PDB file of C-alpha atoms in Angstrom:
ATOM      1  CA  UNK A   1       4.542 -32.845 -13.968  1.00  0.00           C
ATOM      2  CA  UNK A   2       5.361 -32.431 -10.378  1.00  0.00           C
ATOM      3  CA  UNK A   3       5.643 -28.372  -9.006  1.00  0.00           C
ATOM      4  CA  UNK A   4       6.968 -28.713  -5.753  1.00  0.00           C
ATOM      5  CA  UNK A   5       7.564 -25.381  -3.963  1.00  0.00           C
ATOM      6  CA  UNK A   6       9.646 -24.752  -1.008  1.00  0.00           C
ATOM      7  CA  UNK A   7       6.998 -24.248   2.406  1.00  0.00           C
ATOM      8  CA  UNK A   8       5.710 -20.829   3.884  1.00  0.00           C
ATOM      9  CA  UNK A   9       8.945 -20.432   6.870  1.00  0.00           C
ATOM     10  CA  UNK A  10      11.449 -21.785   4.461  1.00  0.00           C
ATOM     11  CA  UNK A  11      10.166 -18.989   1.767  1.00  0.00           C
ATOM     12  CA  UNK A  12      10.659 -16.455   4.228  1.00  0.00           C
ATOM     13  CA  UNK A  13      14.040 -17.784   5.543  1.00  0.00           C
ATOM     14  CA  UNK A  14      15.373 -17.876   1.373  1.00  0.00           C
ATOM     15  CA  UNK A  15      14.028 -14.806   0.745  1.00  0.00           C
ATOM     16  CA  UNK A  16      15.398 -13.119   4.110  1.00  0.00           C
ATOM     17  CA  UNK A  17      18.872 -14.408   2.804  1.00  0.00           C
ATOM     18  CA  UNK A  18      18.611 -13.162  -0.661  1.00  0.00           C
ATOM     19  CA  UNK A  19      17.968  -9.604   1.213  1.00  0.00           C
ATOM     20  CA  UNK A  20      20.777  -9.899   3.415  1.00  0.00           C
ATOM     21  CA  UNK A  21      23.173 -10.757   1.043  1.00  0.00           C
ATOM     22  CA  UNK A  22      22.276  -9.190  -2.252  1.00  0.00           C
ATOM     23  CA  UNK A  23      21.089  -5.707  -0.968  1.00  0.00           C
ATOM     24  CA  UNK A  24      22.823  -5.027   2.924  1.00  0.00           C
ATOM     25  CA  UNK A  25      25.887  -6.893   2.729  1.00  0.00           C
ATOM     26  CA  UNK A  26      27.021  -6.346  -1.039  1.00  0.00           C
ATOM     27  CA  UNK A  27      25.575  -2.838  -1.411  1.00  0.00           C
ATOM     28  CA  UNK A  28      27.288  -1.634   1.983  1.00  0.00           C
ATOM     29  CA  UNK A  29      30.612  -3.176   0.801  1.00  0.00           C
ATOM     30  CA  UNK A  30      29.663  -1.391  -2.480  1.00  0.00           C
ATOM     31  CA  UNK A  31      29.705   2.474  -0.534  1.00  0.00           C
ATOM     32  CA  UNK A  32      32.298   1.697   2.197  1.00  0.00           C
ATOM     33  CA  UNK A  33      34.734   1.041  -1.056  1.00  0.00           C
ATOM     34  CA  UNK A  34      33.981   3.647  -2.833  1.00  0.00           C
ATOM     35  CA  UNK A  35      33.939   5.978   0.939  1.00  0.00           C
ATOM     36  CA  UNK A  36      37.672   4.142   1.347  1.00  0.00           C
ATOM     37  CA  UNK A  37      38.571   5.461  -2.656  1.00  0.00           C
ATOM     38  CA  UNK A  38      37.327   9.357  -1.303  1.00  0.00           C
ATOM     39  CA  UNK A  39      38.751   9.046   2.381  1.00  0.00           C
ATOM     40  CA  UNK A  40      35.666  10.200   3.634  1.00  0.00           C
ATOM     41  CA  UNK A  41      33.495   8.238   6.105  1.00  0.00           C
ATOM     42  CA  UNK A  42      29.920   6.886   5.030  1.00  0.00           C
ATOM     43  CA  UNK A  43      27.109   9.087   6.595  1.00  0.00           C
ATOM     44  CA  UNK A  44      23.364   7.198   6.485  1.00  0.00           C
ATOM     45  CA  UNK A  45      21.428  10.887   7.011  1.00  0.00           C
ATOM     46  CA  UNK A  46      24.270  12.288   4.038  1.00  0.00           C
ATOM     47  CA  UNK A  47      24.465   9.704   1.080  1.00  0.00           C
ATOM     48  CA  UNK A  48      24.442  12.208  -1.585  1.00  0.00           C
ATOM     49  CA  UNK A  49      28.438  11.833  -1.949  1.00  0.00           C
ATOM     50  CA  UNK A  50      27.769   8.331  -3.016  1.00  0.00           C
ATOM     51  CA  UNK A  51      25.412   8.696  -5.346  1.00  0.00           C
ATOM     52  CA  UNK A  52      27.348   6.635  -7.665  1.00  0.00           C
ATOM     53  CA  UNK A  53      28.153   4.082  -5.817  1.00  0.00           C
ATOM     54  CA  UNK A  54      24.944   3.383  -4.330  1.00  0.00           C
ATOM     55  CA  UNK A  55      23.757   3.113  -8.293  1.00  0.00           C
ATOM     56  CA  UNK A  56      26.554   0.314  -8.572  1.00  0.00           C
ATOM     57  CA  UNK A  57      25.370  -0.972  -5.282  1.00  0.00           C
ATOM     58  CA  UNK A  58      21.575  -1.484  -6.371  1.00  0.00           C
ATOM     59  CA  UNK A  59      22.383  -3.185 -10.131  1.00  0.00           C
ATOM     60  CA  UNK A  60      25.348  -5.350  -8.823  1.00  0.00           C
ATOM     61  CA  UNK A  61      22.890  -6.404  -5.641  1.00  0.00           C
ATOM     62  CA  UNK A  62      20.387  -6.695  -8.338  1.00  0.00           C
ATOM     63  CA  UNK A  63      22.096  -9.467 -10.309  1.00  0.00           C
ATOM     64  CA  UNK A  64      23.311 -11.493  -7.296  1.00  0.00           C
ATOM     65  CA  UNK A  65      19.882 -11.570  -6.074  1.00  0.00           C
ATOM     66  CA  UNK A  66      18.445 -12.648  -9.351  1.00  0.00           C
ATOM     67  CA  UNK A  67      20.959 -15.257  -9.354  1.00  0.00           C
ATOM     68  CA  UNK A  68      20.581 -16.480  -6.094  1.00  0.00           C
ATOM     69  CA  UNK A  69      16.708 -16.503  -6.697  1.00  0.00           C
ATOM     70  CA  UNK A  70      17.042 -18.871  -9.558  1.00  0.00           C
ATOM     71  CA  UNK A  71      19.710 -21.304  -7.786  1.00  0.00           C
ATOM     72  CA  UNK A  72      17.297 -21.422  -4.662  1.00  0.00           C
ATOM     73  CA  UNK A  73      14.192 -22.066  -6.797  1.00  0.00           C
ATOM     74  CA  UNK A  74      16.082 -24.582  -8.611  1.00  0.00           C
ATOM     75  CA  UNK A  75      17.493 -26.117  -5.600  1.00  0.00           C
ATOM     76  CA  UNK A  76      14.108 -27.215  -4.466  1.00  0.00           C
ATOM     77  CA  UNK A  77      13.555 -31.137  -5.742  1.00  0.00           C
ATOM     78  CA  UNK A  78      10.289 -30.774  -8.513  1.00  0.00           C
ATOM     79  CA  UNK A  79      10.492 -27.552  -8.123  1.00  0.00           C
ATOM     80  CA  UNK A  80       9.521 -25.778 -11.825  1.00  0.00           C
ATOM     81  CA  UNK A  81      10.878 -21.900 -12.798  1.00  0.00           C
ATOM     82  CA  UNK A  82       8.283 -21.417 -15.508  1.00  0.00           C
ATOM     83  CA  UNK A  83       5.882 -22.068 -12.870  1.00  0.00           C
ATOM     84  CA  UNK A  84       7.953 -20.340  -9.513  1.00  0.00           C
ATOM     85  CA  UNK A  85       9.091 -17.353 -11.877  1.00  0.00           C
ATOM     86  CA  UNK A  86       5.755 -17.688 -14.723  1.00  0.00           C
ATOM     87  CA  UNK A  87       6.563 -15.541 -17.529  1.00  0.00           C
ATOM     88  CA  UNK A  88       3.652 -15.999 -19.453  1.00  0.00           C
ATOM     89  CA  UNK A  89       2.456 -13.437 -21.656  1.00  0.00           C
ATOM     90  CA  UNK A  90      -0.574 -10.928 -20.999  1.00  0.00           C
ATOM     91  CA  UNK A  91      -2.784  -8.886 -23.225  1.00  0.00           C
ATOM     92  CA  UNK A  92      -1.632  -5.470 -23.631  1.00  0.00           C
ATOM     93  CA  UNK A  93      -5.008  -4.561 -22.553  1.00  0.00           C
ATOM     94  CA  UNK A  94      -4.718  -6.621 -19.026  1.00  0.00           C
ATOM     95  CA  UNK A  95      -1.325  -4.804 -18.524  1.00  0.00           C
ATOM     96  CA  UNK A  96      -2.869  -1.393 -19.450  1.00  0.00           C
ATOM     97  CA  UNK A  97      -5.751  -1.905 -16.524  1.00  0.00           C
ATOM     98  CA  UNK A  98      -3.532  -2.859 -13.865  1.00  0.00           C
ATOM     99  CA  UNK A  99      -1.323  -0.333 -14.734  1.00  0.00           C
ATOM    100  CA  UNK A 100      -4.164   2.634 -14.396  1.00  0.00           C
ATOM    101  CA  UNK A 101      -4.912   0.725 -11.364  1.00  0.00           C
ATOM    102  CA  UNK A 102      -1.427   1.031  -9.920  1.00  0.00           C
ATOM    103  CA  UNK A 103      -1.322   4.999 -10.923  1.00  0.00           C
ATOM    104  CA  UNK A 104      -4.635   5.869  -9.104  1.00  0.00           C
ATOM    105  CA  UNK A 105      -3.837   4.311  -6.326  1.00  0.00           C
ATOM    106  CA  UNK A 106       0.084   5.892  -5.827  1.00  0.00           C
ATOM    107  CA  UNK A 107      -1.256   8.951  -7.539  1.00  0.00           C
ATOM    108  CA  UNK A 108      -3.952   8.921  -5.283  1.00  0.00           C
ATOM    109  CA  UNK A 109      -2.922   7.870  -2.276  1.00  0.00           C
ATOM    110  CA  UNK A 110       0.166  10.730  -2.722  1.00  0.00           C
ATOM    111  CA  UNK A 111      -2.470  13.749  -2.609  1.00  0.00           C
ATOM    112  CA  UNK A 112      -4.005  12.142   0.245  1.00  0.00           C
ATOM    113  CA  UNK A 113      -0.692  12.174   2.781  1.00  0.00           C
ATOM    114  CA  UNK A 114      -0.028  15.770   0.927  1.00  0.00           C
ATOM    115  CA  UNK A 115      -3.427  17.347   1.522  1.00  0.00           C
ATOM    116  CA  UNK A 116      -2.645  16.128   5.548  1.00  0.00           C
ATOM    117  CA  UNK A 117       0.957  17.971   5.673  1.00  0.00           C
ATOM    118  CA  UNK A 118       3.087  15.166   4.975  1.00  0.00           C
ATOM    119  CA  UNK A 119       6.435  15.907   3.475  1.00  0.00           C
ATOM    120  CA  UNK A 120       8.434  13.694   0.847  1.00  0.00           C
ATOM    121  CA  UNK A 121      11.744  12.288   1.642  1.00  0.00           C
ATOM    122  CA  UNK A 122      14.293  14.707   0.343  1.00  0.00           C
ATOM    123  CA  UNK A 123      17.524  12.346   0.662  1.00  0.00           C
ATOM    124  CA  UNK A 124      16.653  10.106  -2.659  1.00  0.00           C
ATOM    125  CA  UNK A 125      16.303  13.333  -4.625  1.00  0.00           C
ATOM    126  CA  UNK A 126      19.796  14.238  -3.435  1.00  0.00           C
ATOM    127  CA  UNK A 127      20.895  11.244  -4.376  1.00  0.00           C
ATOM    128  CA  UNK A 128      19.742  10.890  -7.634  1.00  0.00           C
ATOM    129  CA  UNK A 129      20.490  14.615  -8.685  1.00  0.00           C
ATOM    130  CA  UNK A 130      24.705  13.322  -7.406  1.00  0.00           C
ATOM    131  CA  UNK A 131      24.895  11.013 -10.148  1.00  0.00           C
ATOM    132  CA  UNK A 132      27.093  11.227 -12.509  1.00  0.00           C
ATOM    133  CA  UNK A 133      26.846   8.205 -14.931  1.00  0.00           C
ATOM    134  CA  UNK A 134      23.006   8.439 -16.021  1.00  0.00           C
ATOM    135  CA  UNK A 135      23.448   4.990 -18.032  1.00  0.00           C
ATOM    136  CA  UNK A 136      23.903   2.862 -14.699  1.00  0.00           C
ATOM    137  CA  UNK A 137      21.236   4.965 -12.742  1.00  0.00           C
ATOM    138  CA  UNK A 138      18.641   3.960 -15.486  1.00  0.00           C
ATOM    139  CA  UNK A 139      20.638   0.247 -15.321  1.00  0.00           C
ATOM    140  CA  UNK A 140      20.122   0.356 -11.637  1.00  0.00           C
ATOM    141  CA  UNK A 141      16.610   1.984 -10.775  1.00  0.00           C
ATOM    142  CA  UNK A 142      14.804   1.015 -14.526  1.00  0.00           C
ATOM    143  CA  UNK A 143      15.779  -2.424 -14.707  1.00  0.00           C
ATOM    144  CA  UNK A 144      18.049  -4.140 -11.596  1.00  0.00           C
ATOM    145  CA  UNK A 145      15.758  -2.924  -9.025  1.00  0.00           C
ATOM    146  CA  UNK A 146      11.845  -4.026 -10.540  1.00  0.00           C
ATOM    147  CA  UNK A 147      13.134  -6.958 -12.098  1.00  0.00           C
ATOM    148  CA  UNK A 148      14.609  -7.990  -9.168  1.00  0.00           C
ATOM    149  CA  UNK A 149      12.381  -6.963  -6.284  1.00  0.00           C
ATOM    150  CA  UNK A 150       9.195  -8.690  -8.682  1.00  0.00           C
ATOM    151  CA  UNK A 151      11.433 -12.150  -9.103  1.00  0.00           C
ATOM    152  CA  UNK A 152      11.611 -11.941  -5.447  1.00  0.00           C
ATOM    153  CA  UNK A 153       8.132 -10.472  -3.642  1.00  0.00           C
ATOM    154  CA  UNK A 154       5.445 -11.329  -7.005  1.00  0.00           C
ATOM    155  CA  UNK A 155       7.301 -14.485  -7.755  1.00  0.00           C
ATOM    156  CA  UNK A 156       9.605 -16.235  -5.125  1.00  0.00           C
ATOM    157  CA  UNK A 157       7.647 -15.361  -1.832  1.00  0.00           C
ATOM    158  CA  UNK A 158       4.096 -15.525  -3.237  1.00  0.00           C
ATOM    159  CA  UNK A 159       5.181 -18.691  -5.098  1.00  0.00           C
ATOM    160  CA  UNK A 160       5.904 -19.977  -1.557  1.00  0.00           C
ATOM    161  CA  UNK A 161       3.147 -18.575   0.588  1.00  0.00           C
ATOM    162  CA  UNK A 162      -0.108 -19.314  -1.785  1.00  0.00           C
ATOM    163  CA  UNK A 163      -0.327 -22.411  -1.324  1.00  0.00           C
ATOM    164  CA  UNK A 164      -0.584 -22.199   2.557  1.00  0.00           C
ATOM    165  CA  UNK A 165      -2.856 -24.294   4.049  1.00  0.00           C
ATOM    166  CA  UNK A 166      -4.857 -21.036   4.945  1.00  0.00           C
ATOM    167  CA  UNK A 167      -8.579 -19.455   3.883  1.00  0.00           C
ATOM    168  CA  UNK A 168      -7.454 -16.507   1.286  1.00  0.00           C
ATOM    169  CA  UNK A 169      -4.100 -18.067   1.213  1.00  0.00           C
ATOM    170  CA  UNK A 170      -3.300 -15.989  -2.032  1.00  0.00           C
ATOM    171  CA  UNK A 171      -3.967 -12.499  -0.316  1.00  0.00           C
ATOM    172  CA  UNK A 172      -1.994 -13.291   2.648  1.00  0.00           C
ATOM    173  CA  UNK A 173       0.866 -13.959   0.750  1.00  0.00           C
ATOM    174  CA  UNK A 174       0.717 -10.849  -1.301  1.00  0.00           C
ATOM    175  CA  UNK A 175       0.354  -9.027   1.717  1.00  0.00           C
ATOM    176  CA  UNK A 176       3.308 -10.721   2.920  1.00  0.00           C
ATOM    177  CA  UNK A 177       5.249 -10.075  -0.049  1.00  0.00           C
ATOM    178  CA  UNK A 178       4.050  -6.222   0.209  1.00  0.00           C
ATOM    179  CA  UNK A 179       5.118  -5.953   3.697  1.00  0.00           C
ATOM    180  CA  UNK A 180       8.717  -7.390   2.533  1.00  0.00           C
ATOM    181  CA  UNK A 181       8.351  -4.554  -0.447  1.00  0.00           C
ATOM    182  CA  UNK A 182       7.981  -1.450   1.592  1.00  0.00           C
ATOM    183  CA  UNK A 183      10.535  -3.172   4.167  1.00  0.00           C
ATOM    184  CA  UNK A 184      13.063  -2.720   1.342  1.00  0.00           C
ATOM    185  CA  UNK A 185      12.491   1.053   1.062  1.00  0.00           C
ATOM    186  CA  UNK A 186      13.734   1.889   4.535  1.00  0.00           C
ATOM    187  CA  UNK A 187      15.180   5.224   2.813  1.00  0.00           C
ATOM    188  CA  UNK A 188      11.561   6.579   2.767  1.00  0.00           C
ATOM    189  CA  UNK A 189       9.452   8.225   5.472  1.00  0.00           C
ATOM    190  CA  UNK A 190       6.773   5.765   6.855  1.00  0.00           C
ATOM    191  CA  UNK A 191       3.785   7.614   4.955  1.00  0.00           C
ATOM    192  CA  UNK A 192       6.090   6.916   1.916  1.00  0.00           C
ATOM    193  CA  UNK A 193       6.556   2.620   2.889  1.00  0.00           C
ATOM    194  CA  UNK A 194       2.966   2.413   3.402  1.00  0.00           C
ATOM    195  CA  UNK A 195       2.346   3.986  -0.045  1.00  0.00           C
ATOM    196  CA  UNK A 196       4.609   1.641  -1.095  1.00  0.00           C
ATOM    197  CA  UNK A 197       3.064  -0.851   0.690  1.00  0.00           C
ATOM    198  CA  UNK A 198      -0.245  -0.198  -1.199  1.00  0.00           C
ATOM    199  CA  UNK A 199       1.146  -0.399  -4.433  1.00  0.00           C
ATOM    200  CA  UNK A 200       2.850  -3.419  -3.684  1.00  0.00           C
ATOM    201  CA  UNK A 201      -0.821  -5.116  -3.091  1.00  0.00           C
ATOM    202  CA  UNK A 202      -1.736  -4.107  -6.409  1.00  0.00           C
ATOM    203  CA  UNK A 203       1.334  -5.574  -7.889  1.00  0.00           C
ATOM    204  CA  UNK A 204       0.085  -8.970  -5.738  1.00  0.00           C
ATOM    205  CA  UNK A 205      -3.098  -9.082  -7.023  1.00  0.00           C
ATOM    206  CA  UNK A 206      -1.924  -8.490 -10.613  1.00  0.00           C
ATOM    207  CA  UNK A 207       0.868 -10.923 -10.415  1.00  0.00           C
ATOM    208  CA  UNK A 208      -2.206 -13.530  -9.396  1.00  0.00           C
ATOM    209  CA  UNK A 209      -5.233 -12.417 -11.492  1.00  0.00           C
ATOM    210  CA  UNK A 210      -2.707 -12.459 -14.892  1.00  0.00           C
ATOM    211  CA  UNK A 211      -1.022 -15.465 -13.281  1.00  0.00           C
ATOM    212  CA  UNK A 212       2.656 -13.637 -14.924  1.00  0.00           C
ATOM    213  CA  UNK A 213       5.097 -11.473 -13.782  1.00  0.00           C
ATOM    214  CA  UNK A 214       4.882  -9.311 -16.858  1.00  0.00           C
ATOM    215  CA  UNK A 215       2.380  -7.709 -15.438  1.00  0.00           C
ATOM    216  CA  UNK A 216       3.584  -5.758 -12.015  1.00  0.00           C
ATOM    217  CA  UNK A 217       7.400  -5.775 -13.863  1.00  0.00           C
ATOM    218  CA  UNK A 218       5.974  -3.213 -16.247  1.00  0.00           C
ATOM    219  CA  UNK A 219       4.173  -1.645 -13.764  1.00  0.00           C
ATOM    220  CA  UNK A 220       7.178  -1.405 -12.044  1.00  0.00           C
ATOM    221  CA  UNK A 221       9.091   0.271 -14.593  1.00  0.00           C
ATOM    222  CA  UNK A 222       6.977   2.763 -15.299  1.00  0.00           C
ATOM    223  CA  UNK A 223       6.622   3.932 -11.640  1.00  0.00           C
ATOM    224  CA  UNK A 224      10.440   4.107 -11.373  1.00  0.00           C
ATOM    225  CA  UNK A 225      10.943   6.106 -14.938  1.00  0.00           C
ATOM    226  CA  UNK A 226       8.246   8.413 -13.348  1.00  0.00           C
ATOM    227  CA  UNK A 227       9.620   8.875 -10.137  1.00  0.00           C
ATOM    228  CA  UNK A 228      13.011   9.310 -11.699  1.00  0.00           C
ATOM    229  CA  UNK A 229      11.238  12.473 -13.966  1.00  0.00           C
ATOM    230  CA  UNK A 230       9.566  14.010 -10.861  1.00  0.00           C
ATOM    231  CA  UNK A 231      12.871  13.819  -9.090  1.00  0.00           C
ATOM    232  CA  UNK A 232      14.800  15.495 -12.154  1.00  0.00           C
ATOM    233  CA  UNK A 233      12.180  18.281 -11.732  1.00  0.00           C
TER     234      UNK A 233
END
């Protein structure tokens, strides 16, 4: 059975797309109609005031970019989801090792740029303490936002990328895919992207070494339902 996959510039021009659209053009038409509804003008260093709508924002953006994942995968000739998007399952044990993995290294890599003087980004704990619907803030940050983001860096871009005709071309495309991670956490100081950033090269590896994306989805998860408990705090 043929499993074509679309090549390494064409990966990064779909996936560039499914950004564009699905996060910066639908979630900004997402706040500037809910900033029209208040009469008050968006403000990028003041987003607490749309808290909600930003929550709307990330699920809606969510779906389309899901969908538009799955269209482009399928619009490839040969091209195979199970093996694009692999679903497979993983021993509970596998997923319990990556996911202490994952932990020491945010957990970790936290108390380092603390012990230097860094400061945390107080604007998403703003935001998330303006919410008023808690259902679509779990809808939004526990399940839109991993599911997506891991369809699209663990599974559509290192889909595309690993089979570049490249030495190590599996950890240059979770690199790659890391880099586009932290790239979509612009709200965060740059100590906080590169954290990201690591984290996102353990979700790589994991997607590869368990060869499913059940693996850094979970891990995903978890991190947000633990961020969204620290910010609560």
């Amino acid at each position: 059975m043929k499993d074509a996959r679309w090549n390494g510039w064409l990966t990064i021009a779909w996936a560039s797309l499914v950004v564009i659209v699905s996060q910066m053009l639908i979630g900004s038409a997402v706040v500037e109609y809910h900033a029209r509804a208040l009469g008050i003008k968006p403000d990028v260093d003041n987003l607490a005031p749309f808290a909600d709508a930003l929550m709307q924002g990330v699920a809606l953006g969510g779906l389309v970019g899901i969908l538009m994942i799955v269209g482009i995968v399928r619009l490839k000739k040969d091209s195979q989801i199970k093996a694009y998007l692999p679903f497979s399952p993983v021993p509970l044990l596998d997923v319990l090792k990556w996911l202490a993995i994952a932990t020491a290294v945010t957990v970790g890599s936290g108390l380092i740029f603390q012990s230097l003087g860094f400061e945390e980004s107080s604007e998403m704990s703003g935001v998330m303490n303006n919410v008023h619907s808690l259902p679509m803030m779990y809808l939004a940050v526990v399940l839109a936002a991993p599911i997506f983001e891991e369809l699209l860096c663990r599974g559509f871009v290192i889909s595309g990328l690993e089979r570049l005709s490249l030495p190590d071309a599996g950890a240059i495309a979770v690199a790659l895919s890391s880099f586009l991670w932290a790239m979509l956490h612009v709200q965060y100081h740059a100590h906080e992207m590169f954290q990201v950033f690591l984290l996102g090269i353990v979700l790589g590896f994991a997607r590869l070494k368990t060869k499913s994306l059940v693996t850094p989805i979970v891990i995903h998860v978890v991190n947000n339902v633990a961020a969204l408990i620290a910010l609560s705090q």
